[in-house]
Short mmCIF file of N, CA and C in Angstrom, two decimals:
data_model
loop_
_atom_site.label_atom_id
_atom_site.label_comp_id
_atom_site.label_asym_id
_atom_site.label_seq_id
_atom_site.Cartn_x
_atom_site.Cartn_y
_atom_site.Cartn_z
N MET A 1 -6.99 29.07 4.88
CA MET A 1 -6.27 27.73 5.53
C MET A 1 -6.76 27.06 6.07
N SER A 2 -7.00 25.53 6.31
CA SER A 2 -8.07 24.86 7.34
C SER A 2 -6.90 24.63 8.13
N ASN A 3 -7.40 23.86 9.62
CA ASN A 3 -6.62 23.30 10.91
C ASN A 3 -6.06 22.12 10.38
N TRP A 4 -5.12 21.45 11.14
CA TRP A 4 -4.92 20.12 11.01
C TRP A 4 -5.78 19.55 11.90
N ILE A 5 -6.58 18.64 11.44
CA ILE A 5 -7.57 17.50 12.24
C ILE A 5 -6.40 16.24 12.99
N GLY A 6 -5.62 15.82 12.40
CA GLY A 6 -4.93 14.72 12.68
C GLY A 6 -3.68 14.83 14.24
N ARG A 7 -2.56 13.84 14.20
CA ARG A 7 -1.94 13.92 15.32
C ARG A 7 -0.53 14.94 15.08
N GLY A 8 -0.18 15.11 16.12
CA GLY A 8 1.17 15.93 15.93
C GLY A 8 1.14 17.36 15.31
N ASN A 9 1.79 17.55 15.36
CA ASN A 9 2.28 19.03 14.68
C ASN A 9 2.00 19.26 12.98
N ILE A 10 1.77 20.19 12.47
CA ILE A 10 1.88 20.48 11.06
C ILE A 10 3.30 21.30 10.70
N PRO A 11 4.44 20.20 9.98
CA PRO A 11 5.61 20.53 9.79
C PRO A 11 5.60 21.96 8.47
N THR A 12 6.30 22.95 8.88
CA THR A 12 6.22 24.16 7.77
C THR A 12 6.54 24.03 6.54
N LEU A 13 7.61 22.60 6.24
CA LEU A 13 7.36 22.34 4.36
C LEU A 13 6.43 22.21 4.15
N ASN A 14 4.92 21.01 4.91
CA ASN A 14 3.96 21.16 4.03
C ASN A 14 2.81 21.42 4.44
N ALA A 15 2.84 23.06 5.15
CA ALA A 15 1.75 23.87 5.61
C ALA A 15 0.62 23.87 4.92
N ASP A 16 0.95 24.11 3.45
CA ASP A 16 -0.01 24.50 2.27
C ASP A 16 -0.72 23.16 2.08
N LYS A 17 -0.60 22.00 2.51
CA LYS A 17 -1.31 21.02 2.25
C LYS A 17 -2.08 20.70 3.42
N VAL A 18 -2.29 20.99 4.39
CA VAL A 18 -3.10 20.85 5.26
C VAL A 18 -4.41 20.01 4.63
N ALA A 19 -5.45 20.67 3.80
CA ALA A 19 -6.50 20.25 3.37
C ALA A 19 -5.88 18.58 2.77
N LEU A 20 -5.26 18.57 1.76
CA LEU A 20 -5.11 17.37 1.08
C LEU A 20 -4.95 16.49 2.80
N ALA A 21 -4.04 16.63 3.65
CA ALA A 21 -3.55 15.80 4.65
C ALA A 21 -4.95 15.32 5.38
N ASN A 22 -5.40 16.14 6.02
CA ASN A 22 -7.09 15.95 6.19
C ASN A 22 -7.66 14.91 5.76
N VAL A 23 -7.53 14.79 4.48
CA VAL A 23 -8.55 14.08 3.56
C VAL A 23 -8.03 12.89 3.70
N GLY A 24 -6.57 12.49 3.85
CA GLY A 24 -5.83 11.41 4.03
C GLY A 24 -6.30 10.77 5.71
N TYR A 25 -6.41 11.48 6.32
CA TYR A 25 -6.61 11.32 7.87
C TYR A 25 -8.23 10.98 8.31
N GLY A 26 -8.90 11.83 7.47
CA GLY A 26 -9.94 11.27 7.58
C GLY A 26 -10.95 10.15 7.00
N VAL A 27 -10.13 9.39 6.03
CA VAL A 27 -9.76 7.96 5.37
C VAL A 27 -9.16 7.23 6.57
N ALA A 28 -8.47 7.15 6.97
CA ALA A 28 -7.63 6.66 7.65
C ALA A 28 -8.34 6.12 8.89
N LYS A 29 -9.11 7.72 9.92
CA LYS A 29 -9.86 6.95 10.77
C LYS A 29 -11.13 6.80 10.11
N GLU A 30 -12.12 6.85 9.51
CA GLU A 30 -13.15 6.31 9.19
C GLU A 30 -12.73 4.63 8.85
N MET A 31 -12.28 4.53 7.56
CA MET A 31 -11.88 3.23 7.36
C MET A 31 -11.23 2.22 7.65
N PHE A 32 -10.26 2.52 9.20
CA PHE A 32 -9.01 1.91 9.21
C PHE A 32 -8.90 2.34 11.11
N ASN A 33 -10.07 2.94 11.50
CA ASN A 33 -9.69 3.61 13.02
C ASN A 33 -8.76 3.71 13.13
N GLN A 34 -7.38 4.27 12.88
CA GLN A 34 -6.28 4.73 13.14
C GLN A 34 -5.81 6.21 12.91
N ASP A 35 -5.20 6.75 13.78
CA ASP A 35 -5.20 8.24 13.89
C ASP A 35 -3.61 8.22 13.23
N LEU A 36 -3.66 9.11 12.27
CA LEU A 36 -2.16 9.56 11.20
C LEU A 36 -1.64 10.90 12.11
N TYR A 37 -0.08 10.66 11.94
CA TYR A 37 0.33 12.17 11.73
C TYR A 37 0.48 12.41 10.55
N PHE A 38 0.50 13.97 10.50
CA PHE A 38 0.50 14.73 9.08
C PHE A 38 1.10 14.20 8.14
N HIS A 39 2.43 13.84 8.03
CA HIS A 39 3.53 13.34 6.84
C HIS A 39 2.55 12.09 5.87
N GLN A 40 2.27 11.01 7.38
CA GLN A 40 0.85 9.40 7.35
C GLN A 40 0.41 10.23 6.20
N ALA A 41 -0.88 11.08 6.69
CA ALA A 41 -2.10 11.29 6.20
C ALA A 41 -1.69 11.99 4.65
N LEU A 42 -1.02 12.76 4.65
CA LEU A 42 -0.70 13.48 3.52
C LEU A 42 -0.21 12.10 2.32
N ILE A 43 0.79 10.86 3.16
CA ILE A 43 1.26 9.83 1.82
C ILE A 43 -0.08 9.58 1.61
N LEU A 44 -0.99 9.06 2.46
CA LEU A 44 -2.05 8.46 2.24
C LEU A 44 -3.26 8.89 1.44
N ALA A 45 -3.79 10.65 1.30
CA ALA A 45 -4.14 11.30 0.38
C ALA A 45 -4.02 10.98 -1.25
N TYR A 46 -2.25 10.92 -1.05
CA TYR A 46 -2.07 10.85 -2.48
C TYR A 46 -1.72 9.35 -2.86
N LEU A 47 -1.93 8.55 -2.29
CA LEU A 47 -1.79 7.20 -2.38
C LEU A 47 -3.26 6.50 -2.85
N ILE A 48 -4.39 7.27 -2.33
CA ILE A 48 -5.58 6.82 -2.71
C ILE A 48 -6.16 7.37 -3.54
N ASP A 49 -5.82 8.65 -3.74
CA ASP A 49 -6.21 9.55 -5.09
C ASP A 49 -4.67 9.85 -5.70
N ILE A 50 -4.49 8.96 -7.17
CA ILE A 50 -3.13 8.77 -7.66
C ILE A 50 -2.99 9.56 -8.67
N GLU A 51 -4.48 10.28 -9.56
CA GLU A 51 -4.63 10.57 -11.10
C GLU A 51 -3.85 11.57 -11.07
N ASP A 52 -3.67 12.56 -10.30
CA ASP A 52 -2.31 13.67 -10.83
C ASP A 52 -1.33 13.70 -10.79
N HIS A 53 -0.84 11.95 -9.62
CA HIS A 53 0.55 12.10 -9.70
C HIS A 53 1.09 10.56 -9.94
N PRO A 54 1.09 9.68 -10.90
CA PRO A 54 1.01 8.32 -11.21
C PRO A 54 1.69 8.02 -10.65
N LYS A 55 3.22 8.24 -9.92
CA LYS A 55 4.48 7.93 -9.91
C LYS A 55 4.88 8.82 -8.39
N ILE A 56 4.84 8.13 -7.35
CA ILE A 56 5.36 8.83 -5.84
C ILE A 56 6.14 8.38 -5.31
N ASN A 57 7.29 8.87 -5.00
CA ASN A 57 8.55 8.45 -4.12
C ASN A 57 8.02 9.23 -2.84
N VAL A 58 8.45 7.74 -1.81
CA VAL A 58 8.11 7.73 -0.96
C VAL A 58 9.69 8.13 0.29
N ILE A 59 10.37 8.70 0.30
CA ILE A 59 11.82 8.89 1.62
C ILE A 59 11.42 9.14 2.48
N LEU A 60 11.74 8.39 3.72
CA LEU A 60 11.31 8.68 4.72
C LEU A 60 12.25 8.12 5.74
N PRO A 61 12.51 8.38 7.21
CA PRO A 61 13.21 8.38 7.98
C PRO A 61 12.65 6.58 8.29
N THR A 62 13.72 5.65 8.98
CA THR A 62 12.83 4.45 8.88
C THR A 62 11.88 4.58 10.28
N ARG A 63 10.85 3.61 10.70
CA ARG A 63 10.01 3.47 11.67
C ARG A 63 9.23 4.61 12.02
N TYR A 64 9.19 5.22 10.37
CA TYR A 64 8.17 6.36 10.37
C TYR A 64 6.63 5.87 10.02
N GLY A 65 6.74 4.64 9.36
CA GLY A 65 5.13 4.32 9.22
C GLY A 65 4.97 4.25 8.00
N LYS A 66 6.08 3.84 6.80
CA LYS A 66 5.84 4.09 5.17
C LYS A 66 5.05 2.70 5.18
N SER A 67 5.25 1.41 5.84
CA SER A 67 4.86 0.32 4.88
C SER A 67 3.43 0.58 5.68
N PHE A 68 3.47 0.89 7.01
CA PHE A 68 1.70 0.60 7.73
C PHE A 68 1.32 1.76 6.22
N THR A 69 1.32 2.79 5.91
CA THR A 69 0.70 3.86 5.12
C THR A 69 0.44 3.27 4.09
N CYS A 70 1.24 2.35 3.28
CA CYS A 70 0.97 1.73 2.45
C CYS A 70 0.27 0.75 2.17
N ALA A 71 0.20 0.25 3.41
CA ALA A 71 -0.72 -1.60 3.32
C ALA A 71 -1.89 -0.98 4.11
N LEU A 72 -2.54 0.43 4.08
CA LEU A 72 -3.58 1.54 4.15
C LEU A 72 -4.27 1.22 2.70
N SER A 73 -3.13 2.13 2.36
CA SER A 73 -3.44 2.61 0.71
C SER A 73 -4.08 1.66 0.05
N ALA A 74 -2.70 0.17 0.23
CA ALA A 74 -3.59 -1.17 -0.25
C ALA A 74 -4.63 -1.40 -0.26
N LEU A 75 -5.22 -1.49 0.73
CA LEU A 75 -6.56 -2.08 1.23
C LEU A 75 -7.68 -0.99 0.69
N TYR A 76 -7.24 -0.04 0.84
CA TYR A 76 -8.35 0.79 0.14
C TYR A 76 -8.19 0.44 -1.20
N ARG A 77 -7.43 0.53 -2.04
CA ARG A 77 -7.17 0.75 -3.32
C ARG A 77 -7.54 -0.68 -4.15
N ALA A 78 -7.24 -1.84 -3.14
CA ALA A 78 -7.99 -3.11 -3.30
C ALA A 78 -9.80 -3.02 -3.26
N SER A 79 -10.33 -2.53 -2.27
CA SER A 79 -11.67 -2.74 -1.82
C SER A 79 -12.40 -1.79 -2.27
N GLN A 80 -12.27 -0.35 -2.71
CA GLN A 80 -13.29 0.39 -3.05
C GLN A 80 -12.63 0.33 -4.82
N ASN A 81 -11.39 0.78 -5.23
CA ASN A 81 -11.55 1.22 -6.61
C ASN A 81 -11.35 -0.23 -6.99
N ARG A 82 -11.20 -1.60 -6.65
CA ARG A 82 -11.22 -2.60 -7.62
C ARG A 82 -9.97 -2.75 -8.33
N ASP A 83 -8.76 -2.11 -7.53
CA ASP A 83 -7.50 -1.98 -8.14
C ASP A 83 -6.70 -3.49 -7.60
N LYS A 84 -6.18 -4.31 -8.90
CA LYS A 84 -5.15 -4.93 -8.70
C LYS A 84 -3.38 -4.68 -8.27
N VAL A 85 -3.33 -4.54 -6.68
CA VAL A 85 -2.35 -4.42 -5.51
C VAL A 85 -1.22 -5.06 -5.94
N ALA A 86 -0.06 -4.74 -6.68
CA ALA A 86 0.71 -5.83 -6.51
C ALA A 86 1.87 -4.84 -5.47
N ILE A 87 2.18 -6.06 -4.32
CA ILE A 87 3.33 -5.51 -3.60
C ILE A 87 4.99 -5.62 -3.58
N LEU A 88 5.78 -5.07 -4.38
CA LEU A 88 7.17 -5.50 -5.15
C LEU A 88 8.00 -5.45 -4.26
N ALA A 89 8.86 -5.88 -3.96
CA ALA A 89 10.20 -5.64 -3.14
C ALA A 89 10.91 -6.68 -4.00
N PRO A 90 12.34 -6.13 -3.09
CA PRO A 90 13.59 -6.89 -3.94
C PRO A 90 14.04 -8.66 -3.52
N ASN A 91 12.87 -8.74 -2.12
CA ASN A 91 13.18 -10.24 -1.83
C ASN A 91 12.00 -10.55 -0.90
N PRO A 92 11.73 -11.84 -0.79
CA PRO A 92 10.25 -12.38 0.01
C PRO A 92 10.41 -11.73 1.05
N ASP A 93 11.10 -11.71 2.19
CA ASP A 93 10.96 -11.32 3.25
C ASP A 93 10.74 -9.67 3.04
N LYS A 94 11.29 -9.02 2.41
CA LYS A 94 10.16 -7.49 2.59
C LYS A 94 9.39 -7.38 1.73
N SER A 95 8.65 -8.20 0.89
CA SER A 95 7.64 -8.39 -0.08
C SER A 95 6.37 -8.39 0.97
N HIS A 96 7.03 -9.51 2.54
CA HIS A 96 6.09 -9.58 2.98
C HIS A 96 5.85 -8.32 4.11
N ILE A 97 6.76 -7.71 4.70
CA ILE A 97 6.54 -6.81 5.66
C ILE A 97 5.23 -6.27 5.17
N ILE A 98 4.75 -5.25 3.94
CA ILE A 98 3.66 -4.50 3.98
C ILE A 98 2.59 -5.53 4.10
N MET A 99 2.78 -6.54 3.81
CA MET A 99 1.56 -7.84 3.98
C MET A 99 1.05 -7.82 5.42
N GLY A 100 2.07 -8.02 5.79
CA GLY A 100 1.44 -8.22 7.26
C GLY A 100 1.45 -6.96 7.91
N GLU A 101 1.37 -5.78 7.66
CA GLU A 101 0.87 -4.74 8.13
C GLU A 101 -0.59 -4.70 7.03
N VAL A 102 -0.84 -4.82 6.25
CA VAL A 102 -2.18 -5.37 5.31
C VAL A 102 -3.16 -6.24 6.62
N THR A 103 -2.18 -7.41 7.18
CA THR A 103 -3.45 -8.14 7.72
C THR A 103 -3.48 -7.43 9.44
N LYS A 104 -2.84 -6.58 9.77
CA LYS A 104 -3.10 -6.16 11.07
C LYS A 104 -4.09 -4.65 10.65
N ALA A 105 -3.75 -4.21 9.97
CA ALA A 105 -4.92 -3.26 9.54
C ALA A 105 -6.39 -3.58 9.43
N LEU A 106 -5.97 -4.98 8.77
CA LEU A 106 -7.50 -5.50 8.15
C LEU A 106 -8.29 -5.73 9.69
N ALA A 107 -7.53 -6.29 10.24
CA ALA A 107 -8.22 -6.28 11.91
C ALA A 107 -9.29 -5.43 12.56
N THR A 108 -8.51 -4.06 12.17
CA THR A 108 -9.36 -3.22 12.77
C THR A 108 -10.10 -2.30 11.46
N SER A 109 -10.26 -2.41 10.65
CA SER A 109 -10.75 -1.86 9.33
C SER A 109 -12.49 -2.23 9.61
N SER A 110 -13.24 -1.02 8.96
CA SER A 110 -14.70 -0.79 8.89
C SER A 110 -14.92 -1.90 8.43
N PRO A 111 -15.95 -1.93 7.96
CA PRO A 111 -16.83 -3.30 7.33
C PRO A 111 -16.71 -3.22 5.81
N ILE A 112 -16.80 -1.85 5.14
CA ILE A 112 -16.86 -1.41 4.31
C ILE A 112 -15.14 -2.01 3.28
N ILE A 113 -14.20 -1.95 4.24
CA ILE A 113 -13.20 -2.72 4.15
C ILE A 113 -12.81 -4.30 4.42
N ARG A 114 -14.06 -4.54 4.66
CA ARG A 114 -13.62 -6.19 5.11
C ARG A 114 -14.98 -6.60 4.16
N ASN A 115 -15.59 -5.91 3.47
CA ASN A 115 -16.58 -6.27 2.51
C ASN A 115 -16.05 -7.66 1.99
N GLY A 116 -16.77 -8.64 1.49
CA GLY A 116 -17.24 -9.82 0.93
C GLY A 116 -15.59 -10.78 1.25
N LEU A 117 -15.31 -10.43 2.31
CA LEU A 117 -13.66 -11.20 2.79
C LEU A 117 -14.62 -12.12 3.55
N SER A 118 -14.19 -13.37 3.16
CA SER A 118 -15.16 -14.46 4.28
C SER A 118 -14.26 -14.70 5.21
N ILE A 119 -14.17 -14.57 6.38
CA ILE A 119 -13.79 -14.54 7.67
C ILE A 119 -14.37 -15.46 8.60
N SER A 120 -14.09 -16.70 7.95
CA SER A 120 -14.95 -18.08 8.60
C SER A 120 -13.57 -18.69 9.62
N ASP A 121 -12.63 -18.25 9.89
CA ASP A 121 -11.52 -18.98 10.24
C ASP A 121 -11.14 -17.69 11.70
N ARG A 122 -10.37 -18.84 12.56
CA ARG A 122 -9.66 -17.91 13.52
C ARG A 122 -9.21 -17.02 12.59
N PHE A 123 -8.91 -15.99 13.55
CA PHE A 123 -8.01 -14.64 12.82
C PHE A 123 -6.59 -15.11 12.45
N GLU A 124 -6.12 -15.53 13.82
CA GLU A 124 -4.80 -15.67 13.30
C GLU A 124 -4.06 -16.50 12.26
N ARG A 125 -4.87 -18.09 12.26
CA ARG A 125 -5.20 -18.22 11.10
C ARG A 125 -5.15 -18.12 9.57
N LEU A 126 -6.28 -16.92 9.54
CA LEU A 126 -6.20 -15.97 8.26
C LEU A 126 -5.26 -15.11 8.34
N ALA A 127 -4.79 -14.61 9.15
CA ALA A 127 -3.54 -13.55 9.28
C ALA A 127 -2.34 -14.17 8.40
N THR A 128 -2.05 -15.61 8.53
CA THR A 128 -0.87 -15.95 8.15
C THR A 128 -1.07 -16.59 6.99
N GLN A 129 -2.20 -17.00 6.52
CA GLN A 129 -2.48 -16.76 5.22
C GLN A 129 -2.81 -15.91 4.14
N LEU A 130 -2.86 -14.51 4.75
CA LEU A 130 -2.98 -13.33 3.93
C LEU A 130 -1.66 -12.75 3.87
N SER A 131 -0.71 -12.78 4.71
CA SER A 131 0.89 -12.63 4.83
C SER A 131 1.55 -13.00 3.86
N LYS A 132 1.12 -14.54 3.75
CA LYS A 132 1.71 -15.41 2.13
C LYS A 132 1.43 -15.28 1.11
N SER A 133 -0.15 -15.32 0.70
CA SER A 133 -0.65 -15.95 -0.55
C SER A 133 -1.17 -14.32 -0.67
N GLY A 134 -1.72 -13.59 0.23
CA GLY A 134 -2.16 -12.25 -0.26
C GLY A 134 -4.14 -11.86 -0.38
N ILE A 135 -4.40 -11.62 -0.74
CA ILE A 135 -6.13 -11.36 -0.66
C ILE A 135 -6.58 -10.59 -1.72
N SER A 136 -8.10 -11.48 -2.02
CA SER A 136 -8.72 -11.12 -3.05
C SER A 136 -10.12 -10.90 -2.80
N TYR A 137 -10.64 -9.70 -2.96
CA TYR A 137 -12.19 -9.61 -3.21
C TYR A 137 -12.81 -9.82 -4.35
N PRO A 138 -13.93 -10.65 -3.88
CA PRO A 138 -15.17 -10.75 -5.20
C PRO A 138 -15.60 -9.47 -6.10
N SER A 139 -15.06 -8.56 -5.81
CA SER A 139 -15.65 -7.28 -6.55
C SER A 139 -14.29 -7.10 -7.68
N GLY A 140 -13.06 -8.18 -7.54
CA GLY A 140 -12.38 -8.04 -8.64
C GLY A 140 -10.30 -7.40 -8.14
N GLY A 141 -10.58 -6.72 -6.95
CA GLY A 141 -9.29 -6.06 -6.35
C GLY A 141 -8.63 -7.23 -5.98
N SER A 142 -7.39 -7.00 -5.55
CA SER A 142 -6.52 -7.83 -5.05
C SER A 142 -5.61 -7.44 -4.27
N ILE A 143 -4.56 -8.02 -3.67
CA ILE A 143 -3.32 -7.22 -3.04
C ILE A 143 -2.70 -8.63 -2.92
N HIS A 144 -1.52 -8.95 -3.86
CA HIS A 144 -0.46 -9.77 -3.34
C HIS A 144 1.12 -9.44 -3.36
N PRO A 145 2.00 -10.28 -2.57
CA PRO A 145 3.08 -9.65 -2.50
C PRO A 145 4.16 -10.79 -3.39
N ILE A 146 4.75 -10.11 -4.12
CA ILE A 146 5.44 -10.57 -5.48
C ILE A 146 7.08 -9.89 -4.94
N SER A 147 7.98 -10.76 -4.79
CA SER A 147 9.36 -10.72 -4.83
C SER A 147 10.19 -10.29 -6.60
N LEU A 148 10.83 -9.81 -6.56
CA LEU A 148 11.66 -9.10 -7.84
C LEU A 148 13.22 -9.98 -7.87
N HIS A 149 13.13 -11.08 -6.73
CA HIS A 149 14.72 -11.70 -6.55
C HIS A 149 14.64 -12.44 -7.43
N GLU A 150 15.54 -12.37 -8.49
CA GLU A 150 15.91 -13.59 -9.71
C GLU A 150 16.41 -14.71 -8.85
N SER A 151 15.76 -16.35 -9.56
CA SER A 151 16.05 -17.32 -8.57
C SER A 151 17.59 -17.72 -9.54
N ARG A 152 18.41 -18.66 -9.40
CA ARG A 152 19.44 -19.19 -10.02
C ARG A 152 19.22 -19.46 -11.38
N THR A 153 18.03 -19.80 -11.92
CA THR A 153 17.55 -19.68 -13.22
C THR A 153 17.38 -18.89 -13.77
N GLY A 154 17.10 -17.06 -13.36
CA GLY A 154 16.65 -16.64 -13.69
C GLY A 154 15.34 -15.54 -13.31
N ASP A 155 14.56 -17.11 -12.83
CA ASP A 155 12.92 -16.31 -12.98
C ASP A 155 12.96 -15.76 -11.81
N SER A 156 11.76 -14.79 -11.99
CA SER A 156 11.33 -14.08 -10.56
C SER A 156 10.10 -13.81 -10.78
N GLN A 157 9.39 -13.83 -9.45
CA GLN A 157 7.80 -13.57 -9.08
C GLN A 157 6.94 -12.93 -10.34
N ALA A 158 7.32 -11.97 -10.12
CA ALA A 158 7.25 -10.89 -11.38
C ALA A 158 6.83 -11.45 -12.78
N VAL A 159 7.18 -12.50 -12.82
CA VAL A 159 6.95 -13.24 -14.61
C VAL A 159 5.57 -13.04 -14.24
N GLY A 160 4.99 -12.54 -15.60
CA GLY A 160 3.13 -12.92 -15.35
C GLY A 160 2.38 -12.43 -14.59
N GLN A 161 3.23 -11.51 -13.91
CA GLN A 161 1.87 -10.57 -13.13
C GLN A 161 1.76 -9.21 -13.53
N GLY A 162 0.70 -9.03 -13.55
CA GLY A 162 0.47 -7.78 -13.51
C GLY A 162 -0.89 -7.32 -12.40
N SER A 163 -1.03 -5.50 -12.65
CA SER A 163 -1.51 -4.99 -11.89
C SER A 163 -2.09 -3.61 -12.16
N THR A 164 -2.73 -3.31 -11.38
CA THR A 164 -3.29 -1.72 -12.05
C THR A 164 -3.19 -0.49 -10.93
N PHE A 165 -1.91 -1.43 -10.04
CA PHE A 165 -1.48 -0.17 -9.20
C PHE A 165 -0.38 -1.18 -8.22
N SER A 166 0.81 -0.50 -7.83
CA SER A 166 2.02 -0.93 -7.74
C SER A 166 2.54 -0.64 -6.60
N ILE A 167 3.09 -0.87 -5.49
CA ILE A 167 3.94 -0.55 -4.45
C ILE A 167 5.55 -1.04 -4.21
N ILE A 168 5.95 -0.39 -5.14
CA ILE A 168 7.74 -1.36 -4.65
C ILE A 168 8.57 -0.75 -3.77
N ASP A 169 8.57 -1.55 -2.59
CA ASP A 169 9.15 -1.22 -1.25
C ASP A 169 10.73 -0.90 -1.40
N GLU A 170 11.56 -0.40 -1.05
CA GLU A 170 12.90 -0.32 -0.89
C GLU A 170 13.00 -0.34 -2.35
N SER A 171 12.78 0.21 -3.01
CA SER A 171 13.27 0.03 -4.89
C SER A 171 14.71 0.04 -5.00
N ALA A 172 15.38 0.85 -4.02
CA ALA A 172 17.33 1.40 -4.32
C ALA A 172 17.91 0.09 -4.38
N LEU A 173 17.10 -1.20 -3.63
CA LEU A 173 17.88 -2.39 -3.22
C LEU A 173 16.92 -3.22 -4.62
N VAL A 174 16.65 -2.19 -5.85
CA VAL A 174 16.22 -3.62 -6.70
C VAL A 174 16.58 -3.07 -7.75
N SER A 175 17.33 -4.92 -8.25
CA SER A 175 18.35 -4.32 -9.70
C SER A 175 17.34 -3.77 -10.99
N ASP A 176 18.46 -3.12 -11.60
CA ASP A 176 17.54 -2.52 -13.04
C ASP A 176 17.23 -3.64 -13.66
N SER A 177 17.61 -4.69 -13.83
CA SER A 177 16.71 -5.68 -14.61
C SER A 177 15.67 -6.08 -14.18
N ALA A 178 15.70 -6.30 -13.10
CA ALA A 178 14.58 -6.80 -12.28
C ALA A 178 13.78 -5.70 -12.12
N TYR A 179 13.55 -4.61 -11.77
CA TYR A 179 13.05 -3.67 -11.85
C TYR A 179 11.98 -3.27 -13.49
N SER A 180 12.88 -3.31 -14.73
CA SER A 180 12.38 -3.51 -15.47
C SER A 180 11.68 -4.08 -15.96
N LEU A 181 11.81 -5.94 -15.86
CA LEU A 181 11.00 -6.84 -15.62
C LEU A 181 9.36 -5.98 -15.09
N ALA A 182 9.78 -6.01 -13.98
CA ALA A 182 8.44 -5.39 -13.10
C ALA A 182 7.46 -4.48 -13.79
N VAL A 183 8.51 -3.12 -14.00
CA VAL A 183 7.39 -2.61 -15.26
C VAL A 183 7.13 -2.57 -16.24
N ARG A 184 8.03 -3.60 -16.95
CA ARG A 184 6.95 -4.28 -18.47
C ARG A 184 5.65 -4.80 -18.31
N MET A 185 5.99 -5.90 -17.01
CA MET A 185 4.34 -6.40 -16.82
C MET A 185 3.85 -5.36 -16.07
N GLU A 186 3.81 -4.67 -15.74
CA GLU A 186 2.43 -3.66 -15.22
C GLU A 186 2.21 -2.88 -16.01
N LEU A 187 3.14 -2.46 -17.14
CA LEU A 187 2.59 -1.50 -17.85
C LEU A 187 1.62 -1.97 -19.30
N GLU A 188 1.13 -3.48 -18.88
CA GLU A 188 0.29 -4.20 -20.09
C GLU A 188 -0.87 -4.05 -19.37
N SER A 189 -1.24 -3.24 -18.51
CA SER A 189 -2.61 -2.89 -17.75
C SER A 189 -2.68 -1.50 -18.31
N ILE A 190 -3.81 -1.24 -18.70
CA ILE A 190 -3.86 0.27 -19.31
C ILE A 190 -4.33 1.35 -18.20
N ASN A 191 -5.03 0.49 -17.09
CA ASN A 191 -5.16 1.47 -15.71
C ASN A 191 -3.71 1.59 -14.81
N TYR A 192 -2.92 0.95 -15.14
CA TYR A 192 -1.66 0.92 -14.18
C TYR A 192 -1.38 2.43 -13.49
N LYS A 193 -0.84 2.16 -12.58
CA LYS A 193 -0.14 3.11 -11.35
C LYS A 193 0.30 2.38 -10.88
N ARG A 194 2.12 3.41 -10.08
CA ARG A 194 2.97 2.92 -9.69
C ARG A 194 3.40 4.08 -8.86
N ILE A 195 3.54 3.70 -7.45
CA ILE A 195 4.58 4.29 -6.43
C ILE A 195 5.34 3.99 -6.15
#
């Protein structure tokens, strides 16, 4: 059994997953210059290597860093795996929470995560643009916030969207019909993975 290299203590419940948490911590430290706590590192490790776990439900108390950890995984997946990442949420405000964390994490990321992104404008302006529209890498990866909220006409931003990796924030607040639509659209990609 290896020793935990990150912040805080090893929770007894997941003491057998120290090696996996160390992987998540190592990625966060090397690529994002971030120190993570055990469960944040464990979640990140699952999200960046999700092959054995095609669906992950993360249920933690508020202010635990879920959105932040999901943002790191979105940046990693888009830049390293060339995934088209969809940040799905019940309404536009919620979908922009993780995008705000993406923007913050991008500021401290290593050049390997920023590779191909042209940051020629002032960062504040870029941050506003990123949080509203998402980012696209020349290599093919991207991150886009999508609201599953249905308008009065029954339309949703999810219509016509597809991705290879999805993060559904506050999924308990998404209606069954909106969830169904999002999953149907996502499943059209043969490389699709959902968390």
